[in-house]
CSV table of C-alpha atoms and ligand atoms in Angstrom, one decimal:
chain,number,residue,atom,x,y,z
A,11,MET,CA,-8.7,-0.7,-23.4
A,12,GLU,CA,-7.0,-3.5,-23.6
A,13,GLN,CA,-7.7,-6.0,-20.0
A,14,LYS,CA,-5.1,-6.3,-17.6
A,15,THR,CA,-5.1,-8.1,-14.1
A,16,ILE,CA,-4.9,-6.9,-11.2
A,17,LEU,CA,-4.5,-6.9,-7.8
A,18,ILE,CA,-5.4,-4.4,-5.1
A,19,THR,CA,-4.5,-4.5,-1.6
A,20,GLY,CA,-7.6,-3.5,1.1
A,21,ALA,CA,-10.0,-4.0,-1.8
A,22,THR,CA,-12.8,-5.0,1.3
A,23,ASP,CA,-13.9,-1.7,1.8
A,24,GLY,CA,-12.9,2.9,2.1
A,25,ILE,CA,-10.6,3.5,-1.8
A,26,GLY,CA,-9.5,0.6,-2.4
A,27,LYS,CA,-13.3,-1.2,-2.7
A,28,ILE,CA,-13.6,1.9,-5.3
A,29,THR,CA,-10.7,1.3,-6.8
A,30,ALA,CA,-11.5,-2.5,-7.1
A,31,LYS,CA,-15.3,-1.4,-8.6
A,32,SER,CA,-14.0,1.6,-10.8
A,33,LEU,CA,-11.2,-0.7,-12.6
A,34,ALA,CA,-14.0,-4.2,-12.7
A,35,ALA,CA,-16.4,-1.5,-15.0
A,36,GLN,CA,-13.8,-0.6,-17.2
A,37,GLY,CA,-13.5,-5.2,-18.2
A,38,HIS,CA,-10.4,-6.3,-16.4
A,39,ILE,CA,-9.8,-8.4,-14.6
A,40,ILE,CA,-10.4,-8.1,-10.6
A,41,ILE,CA,-8.4,-9.7,-7.0
A,42,VAL,CA,-9.5,-8.2,-4.7
A,43,HIS,CA,-7.4,-8.3,-1.6
A,44,GLY,CA,-9.7,-9.6,1.2
A,45,ARG,CA,-8.1,-10.9,5.1
A,46,SER,CA,-12.3,-12.0,5.8
A,47,ARG,CA,-13.1,-14.7,3.3
A,48,GLN,CA,-16.9,-13.4,4.3
A,49,LYS,CA,-16.9,-10.4,3.2
A,50,ALA,CA,-13.9,-10.7,0.3
A,51,GLU,CA,-17.0,-12.7,-0.6
A,52,ALA,CA,-19.6,-10.3,-0.4
A,53,VAL,CA,-17.4,-7.5,-1.9
A,54,CYS,CA,-16.6,-9.7,-5.2
A,55,GLN,CA,-20.6,-10.7,-5.9
A,56,GLU,CA,-20.8,-7.4,-5.0
A,57,ILE,CA,-19.2,-6.0,-7.7
A,58,LYS,CA,-19.8,-8.6,-10.1
A,59,SER,CA,-23.7,-7.0,-9.6
A,60,GLU,CA,-22.7,-4.0,-9.6
A,61,THR,CA,-20.5,-3.9,-12.8
A,62,GLY,CA,-21.8,-7.2,-14.8
A,63,ASN,CA,-17.9,-7.8,-15.0
A,64,ASP,CA,-17.6,-11.5,-14.0
A,65,LYS,CA,-14.1,-11.3,-13.6
A,66,VAL,CA,-13.0,-10.5,-9.9
A,67,ASP,CA,-11.9,-13.4,-7.5
A,68,TYR,CA,-9.3,-12.4,-4.0
A,69,VAL,CA,-6.5,-13.8,-2.2
A,70,LEU,CA,-7.0,-13.7,1.5
A,71,ALA,CA,-3.8,-12.1,4.1
A,72,ASP,CA,-3.3,-11.2,6.8
A,73,LEU,CA,-0.7,-8.5,5.7
A,74,LEU,CA,0.6,-8.0,9.9
A,75,SER,CA,1.7,-11.9,9.2
A,76,MET,CA,4.7,-11.7,6.4
A,77,ALA,CA,3.9,-15.3,6.6
A,78,ASP,CA,0.3,-15.1,5.2
A,79,ILE,CA,2.5,-13.1,2.5
A,80,LYS,CA,4.5,-15.3,1.2
A,81,ARG,CA,1.4,-18.1,1.5
A,82,MET,CA,-0.9,-15.7,-0.1
A,83,VAL,CA,1.5,-15.1,-3.0
A,84,ALA,CA,1.5,-18.6,-4.1
A,85,ASP,CA,-1.7,-19.3,-3.6
A,86,PHE,CA,-1.5,-16.6,-7.1
A,87,LYS,CA,0.9,-17.7,-8.7
A,88,SER,CA,-0.5,-20.9,-8.1
A,89,ARG,CA,-3.8,-19.9,-10.3
A,90,TYR,CA,-2.3,-17.1,-12.3
A,91,TYR,CA,0.4,-16.7,-14.5
A,92,HIS,CA,1.2,-13.5,-14.4
A,93,LEU,CA,0.3,-9.2,-12.9
A,94,ASP,CA,-0.7,-7.1,-14.7
A,95,VAL,CA,-0.9,-4.2,-11.6
A,96,LEU,CA,-0.6,-4.7,-8.1
A,97,ILE,CA,-1.8,-1.9,-6.0
A,98,ASN,CA,-0.6,-1.9,-2.5
A,99,ASN,CA,-3.8,0.5,-1.3
A,100,ALA,CA,-4.3,-1.6,2.4
A,101,GLY,CA,-2.9,0.8,5.5
A,102,ALA,CA,-3.9,1.4,9.2
A,103,PHE,CA,-4.0,4.4,11.4
A,104,PHE,CA,-3.4,2.1,15.4
A,105,ASN,CA,-3.3,2.2,19.0
A,106,LYS,CA,-1.4,5.0,21.4
A,107,GLN,CA,0.1,2.0,22.7
A,108,ARG,CA,2.7,0.2,20.2
A,109,GLU,CA,1.6,-3.1,19.4
A,110,ILE,CA,3.9,-5.8,18.0
A,111,THR,CA,2.1,-8.4,15.5
A,112,LYS,CA,2.8,-12.4,16.0
A,113,GLU,CA,5.9,-12.0,14.0
A,114,GLY,CA,7.1,-9.7,16.2
A,115,PHE,CA,6.7,-6.3,13.9
A,116,GLU,CA,4.9,-2.7,15.0
A,117,LYS,CA,1.9,-2.8,13.8
A,118,THR,CA,2.0,0.0,11.9
A,119,MET,CA,5.3,-0.7,10.2
A,120,ALA,CA,4.4,-4.6,9.5
A,121,LEU,CA,1.6,-3.5,7.8
A,122,ASN,CA,1.9,0.1,5.4
A,123,LEU,CA,5.4,-0.6,4.5
A,124,PHE,CA,6.9,-4.6,5.3
A,125,ALA,CA,3.5,-5.3,3.2
A,126,PRO,CA,3.6,-3.6,0.4
A,127,PHE,CA,7.6,-4.4,-0.1
A,128,LEU,CA,7.4,-8.3,0.2
A,129,LEU,CA,4.6,-8.6,-2.1
A,130,MET,CA,6.3,-6.4,-4.2
A,131,GLN,CA,9.2,-8.5,-4.4
A,132,LEU,CA,7.6,-11.8,-3.9
A,133,LEU,CA,5.4,-10.1,-7.3
A,134,THR,CA,8.1,-9.2,-9.7
A,135,GLU,CA,8.8,-12.6,-11.1
A,136,VAL,CA,4.6,-12.3,-12.4
A,137,LEU,CA,5.2,-8.8,-12.8
A,138,ALA,CA,7.6,-9.3,-15.1
A,139,LYS,CA,5.5,-12.0,-17.4
A,140,SER,CA,3.5,-8.9,-18.6
A,141,PRO,CA,4.3,-7.1,-21.7
A,142,SER,CA,3.3,-3.9,-19.1
A,143,ALA,CA,3.5,-4.4,-15.5
A,144,ARG,CA,2.5,-1.6,-12.9
A,145,ILE,CA,2.4,-1.5,-9.1
A,146,ILE,CA,1.1,1.6,-7.6
A,147,ASN,CA,1.4,2.2,-3.9
A,148,MET,CA,-1.2,4.6,-1.1
A,149,TYR,CA,1.2,6.7,0.5
A,150,SER,CA,-0.1,9.8,2.5
A,151,ALA,CA,0.0,13.3,3.3
A,152,MET,CA,1.5,12.3,6.8
A,153,HIS,CA,4.4,11.1,4.9
A,154,LYS,CA,5.7,14.5,6.4
A,155,ARG,CA,4.6,14.4,9.9
A,156,GLY,CA,6.4,11.3,11.1
A,157,GLY,CA,9.0,13.3,12.3
A,158,LYS,CA,13.0,12.5,12.6
A,159,PRO,CA,13.8,8.9,11.5
A,160,ASP,CA,15.9,7.0,13.6
A,161,PHE,CA,17.0,4.3,12.0
A,162,ASN,CA,18.3,2.7,15.3
A,163,ASP,CA,15.2,2.3,15.9
A,164,PHE,CA,13.0,1.4,12.8
A,165,GLN,CA,10.3,-0.3,15.1
A,166,LEU,CA,9.7,1.8,17.7
A,167,VAL,CA,10.7,0.5,20.6
A,168,ASN,CA,11.9,4.7,21.6
A,169,SER,CA,9.9,7.0,20.2
A,170,TYR,CA,6.7,5.7,19.5
A,171,LYS,CA,3.3,7.9,18.4
A,172,PRO,CA,0.4,6.2,16.3
A,173,ALA,CA,1.3,9.5,14.7
A,174,ARG,CA,5.0,9.2,14.4
A,175,ALA,CA,4.9,5.5,13.3
A,176,TYR,CA,2.2,6.4,10.1
A,177,GLY,CA,3.8,9.3,9.3
A,178,LEU,CA,7.5,7.4,9.2
A,179,SER,CA,5.5,4.6,7.8
A,180,LYS,CA,4.8,6.2,4.4
A,181,LEU,CA,7.8,8.8,4.2
A,182,TYR,CA,9.3,4.8,3.9
A,183,LEU,CA,7.4,3.7,1.4
A,184,VAL,CA,7.7,7.2,-0.6
A,185,TRP,CA,11.3,5.9,-0.3
A,186,ILE,CA,11.6,2.5,-1.1
A,187,THR,CA,8.9,3.2,-4.3
A,188,ARG,CA,11.7,5.1,-6.1
A,189,HIS,CA,14.8,2.9,-5.4
A,190,MET,CA,12.1,0.0,-6.6
A,191,ALA,CA,12.4,1.6,-9.5
A,192,SER,CA,15.8,2.1,-9.4
A,193,GLU,CA,16.7,-1.3,-8.5
A,194,LEU,CA,13.9,-2.6,-11.4
A,195,GLN,CA,16.1,-0.4,-14.0
A,196,GLN,CA,19.3,-2.4,-12.6
A,197,ARG,CA,18.3,-5.5,-12.6
A,198,GLY,CA,17.2,-4.7,-16.7
A,199,ILE,CA,13.8,-5.3,-15.9
A,200,THR,CA,12.4,-2.6,-18.5
A,201,ASN,CA,8.6,-3.6,-18.3
A,202,ILE,CA,7.7,-2.5,-14.8
A,203,THR,CA,7.2,0.6,-13.2
A,204,VAL,CA,6.5,1.3,-9.6
A,205,ASN,CA,5.2,4.8,-8.7
A,206,GLY,CA,2.8,6.0,-5.9
A,207,THR,CA,0.0,8.7,-4.8
A,208,HIS,CA,-1.9,9.9,-1.5
A,209,PRO,CA,-5.6,9.5,-1.7
A,210,GLY,CA,-5.8,13.1,0.3
A,211,ALA,CA,-7.9,13.0,3.0
A,212,VAL,CA,-11.5,10.9,2.1
A,213,ALA,CA,-14.4,9.6,4.4
A,214,THR,CA,-13.8,5.8,5.3
A,215,ASN,CA,-13.7,3.4,8.3
A,216,PHE,CA,-8.9,4.5,7.9
A,217,GLY,CA,-8.1,5.2,11.8
A,218,GLN,CA,-11.9,5.6,13.2
A,219,ASP,CA,-11.1,2.0,15.6
A,220,ALA,CA,-8.3,3.0,16.6
A,221,ASP,CA,-7.6,4.0,20.5
A,222,LYS,CA,-5.8,6.9,19.4
A,223,GLY,CA,-6.7,9.0,22.6
A,224,PHE,CA,-9.7,11.0,24.0
A,225,PHE,CA,-9.0,13.9,22.0
A,226,ILE,CA,-7.6,12.4,18.5
A,227,ASN,CA,-10.6,9.8,17.8
A,228,LEU,CA,-13.0,12.8,18.8
A,229,VAL,CA,-10.6,14.5,15.8
A,230,PHE,CA,-10.6,11.3,13.4
A,231,LYS,CA,-15.0,11.2,14.1
A,232,VAL,CA,-15.3,14.9,14.2
A,233,ALA,CA,-13.0,14.7,10.3
A,234,LEU,CA,-15.7,12.6,9.0
A,235,ARG,CA,-18.3,14.4,8.9
A,236,PHE,CA,-16.4,16.9,6.8
A,237,MET,CA,-14.2,14.5,5.0
A,238,PRO,CA,-14.7,14.5,1.1
A,239,ARG,CA,-16.1,11.1,0.1
A,240,PRO,CA,-14.6,7.9,-0.4
A,241,GLU,CA,-14.6,8.0,-4.5
A,242,ALA,CA,-12.2,11.3,-4.7
A,243,GLY,CA,-9.5,9.3,-2.8
A,244,ALA,CA,-9.6,6.7,-5.7
A,245,ILE,CA,-8.5,8.8,-8.5
A,246,SER,CA,-5.2,8.3,-8.5
A,247,SER,CA,-4.9,4.7,-8.2
A,248,ILE,CA,-7.5,4.1,-10.5
A,249,TYR,CA,-5.7,6.4,-13.3
A,250,LEU,CA,-2.7,4.6,-12.3
A,251,ALA,CA,-3.8,1.7,-12.9
A,252,THR,CA,-5.0,2.2,-16.5
A,253,SER,CA,-3.5,5.8,-18.5
A,254,PRO,CA,-1.8,5.9,-21.2
A,255,GLU,CA,-0.7,8.1,-20.3
A,256,VAL,CA,1.7,7.3,-17.2
A,257,GLU,CA,3.0,4.4,-19.9
A,258,GLY,CA,7.0,3.3,-19.0
A,259,ILE,CA,6.5,6.4,-16.0
A,260,SER,CA,8.1,5.2,-13.1
A,261,GLY,CA,9.1,6.5,-9.6
A,262,GLN,CA,7.0,9.2,-9.3
A,263,PHE,CA,4.7,10.4,-6.5
A,264,TYR,CA,1.7,11.5,-7.5
A,265,ASP,CA,-1.3,13.5,-5.8
A,266,SER,CA,-5.2,12.3,-5.2
A,267,LYS,CA,-5.6,14.5,-8.9
A,268,ALA,CA,-3.3,12.2,-11.0
A,269,LYS,CA,-0.5,15.1,-10.8
A,270,VAL,CA,3.2,14.4,-10.0
A,271,GLU,CA,4.2,16.0,-6.7
A,272,LYS,CA,8.1,16.4,-4.8
A,273,PRO,CA,7.4,13.9,-1.5
A,274,ASP,CA,8.4,16.0,1.7
A,275,ASP,CA,12.7,15.6,0.9
A,276,LYS,CA,13.6,17.2,4.2
A,277,TYR,CA,15.6,13.6,5.9
A,278,TRP,CA,15.8,12.4,2.4
A,279,SER,CA,19.6,11.5,1.1
A,280,VAL,CA,20.5,8.4,-1.4
A,281,GLN,CA,22.4,7.0,2.1
A,282,ASN,CA,19.9,7.1,4.6
A,283,GLU,CA,16.3,5.3,1.6
A,284,GLN,CA,19.5,3.0,1.3
A,285,LYS,CA,20.2,2.1,4.5
A,286,VAL,CA,15.6,1.9,4.6
A,287,TRP,CA,16.3,-0.8,1.7
A,288,ASP,CA,18.8,-2.3,2.7
A,289,TYR,CA,16.7,-3.2,6.4
A,290,LEU,CA,14.3,-4.0,5.0
A,291,GLN,CA,16.1,-6.9,2.9
A,292,ARG,CA,17.6,-8.1,6.0
A,293,THR,CA,14.3,-8.0,7.8
A,294,LEU,CA,12.2,-9.8,5.9
A,295,GLU,CA,14.6,-12.1,4.4
A,296,PRO,CA,12.8,-15.3,5.9
A,297,TYR,CA,9.7,-14.6,4.0
A,298,LEU,CA,11.3,-13.9,0.8
B,252,NAP,N1,-9.4,7.8,4.3
B,252,NAP,C1,-7.9,8.6,3.9
B,252,NAP,O1,-7.8,10.4,4.4
B,252,NAP,C2,-6.7,8.8,3.7
B,252,NAP,C3,-5.8,9.3,4.0
B,252,NAP,C4,-4.0,9.6,3.0
B,252,NAP,C5,-3.8,7.7,3.4
B,252,NAP,N2,-4.8,7.1,3.6
B,252,NAP,C6,-4.2,5.5,3.2
B,252,NAP,O2,-5.2,4.5,1.8
B,252,NAP,C7,-5.3,3.8,2.2
B,252,NAP,C8,-6.8,3.0,1.6
B,252,NAP,O3,-6.8,3.6,3.4
B,252,NAP,P1,-8.5,3.6,3.6
B,252,NAP,O4,-9.3,5.6,4.0
B,252,NAP,O5,-9.7,2.9,2.1
B,252,NAP,O6,-9.3,3.0,4.7
B,252,NAP,P2,-10.1,2.1,4.8
B,252,NAP,O7,-11.3,2.2,4.7
B,252,NAP,O8,-9.7,2.0,6.7
B,252,NAP,O9,-9.6,0.4,4.2
B,252,NAP,C9,-8.7,-0.2,4.5
B,252,NAP,C10,-8.1,-1.7,3.6
B,252,NAP,O10,-7.4,-2.4,4.4
B,252,NAP,C11,-7.8,-3.5,4.7
B,252,NAP,N3,-6.8,-4.0,5.3
B,252,NAP,C12,-6.2,-3.1,7.1
B,252,NAP,N4,-6.0,-4.0,7.7
B,252,NAP,C13,-5.6,-5.5,7.3
B,252,NAP,C14,-4.6,-6.3,7.9
B,252,NAP,N5,-4.1,-6.6,8.7
B,252,NAP,N6,-4.0,-7.6,6.2
B,252,NAP,C15,-5.3,-6.7,5.5
B,252,NAP,N7,-5.8,-5.9,4.7
B,252,NAP,C16,-6.3,-5.5,6.1
B,252,NAP,C17,-9.1,-3.9,5.2
B,252,NAP,O11,-9.3,-4.6,5.8
B,252,NAP,P3,-11.3,-5.1,5.6
B,252,NAP,O12,-12.0,-4.6,5.4
B,252,NAP,O13,-10.7,-6.7,6.8
B,252,NAP,O14,-10.9,-3.7,7.6
B,252,NAP,C18,-9.8,-2.5,4.0
B,252,NAP,O15,-10.2,-2.9,3.3
B,252,NAP,C19,-4.8,3.8,3.3
B,252,NAP,O16,-3.2,2.9,2.2
B,252,NAP,C20,-4.0,4.7,3.3
B,252,NAP,O17,-3.0,4.5,5.0
B,252,NAP,C21,-6.5,7.2,3.9
């Protein structure tokens, strides 16, 4: 298989780490994204020793900070000429109280939606230098559970609940993935595809550290014992990153077994998709 340069966000744990290890075992050049230098270095060492592949490097950024993402991309571009695969894997479920980042953004939206949007935009230039590039965004079945979108309250000042924030952030991610696919087409960039997948519920650290309230904390802890191993959650992203079967396919939603699925379109319309896209363009303009 042709060697690809692959950047995976949130590759220091859970599904991202398994994806990184598996793609390293296939011989690709892997760039682990982490937020802690110590953890990123340890994961790179682990991947190198377990796979025998030395071409494992890391970049650092707190994805809650758009300025830090911009700095990380500049760092990446100073070291790499092109990128073949971007896997926007990092994501989280936050506390029962609404919290904002230093830049003033609601945390769930910042990490699960703003960060992948910004990375897609800022890395388009290096992805376009690949003969055939792929972007993979990590969804969740919870995209169906965010409730009715309020386009006057994207950052949930008036109706914050952690599950609503998480569900809507993933729903909007599905929409902007499709939108990005058509934007690229319209701009005549035909060598980058963009798809997404949900990994299914698997046993990782996901949501374990957040204070979601006594009952939901308990549900998360108990559920962990019955969930499949995290390897099951990495099947689709590994497939989408390298399989020749998806060459040229863009704007699709894949399930956890790498089969095309229809996302929940209850609230989707061309106009609503455009509203989300325009909001992100406007809000993140200072970082683009
Ligand atoms: N697990 C599931 O059942 C499930 C179900 C549906 C969807 N998903 C989605 O799958 C993706 C991966 O989740 P997972 O289960 O592997 O979760 P995880 O075990 O909690 O791993 C999350 C990864 O994201 C990183 N991360 C979190 N916040 C970050 C921040 N502010 N800046 C930079 N990196 C950050 C973590 O870094 P550290 O190592 O530093 O903590 C870690 O590497 C997420 O998008 C999640 O929404 C998971």
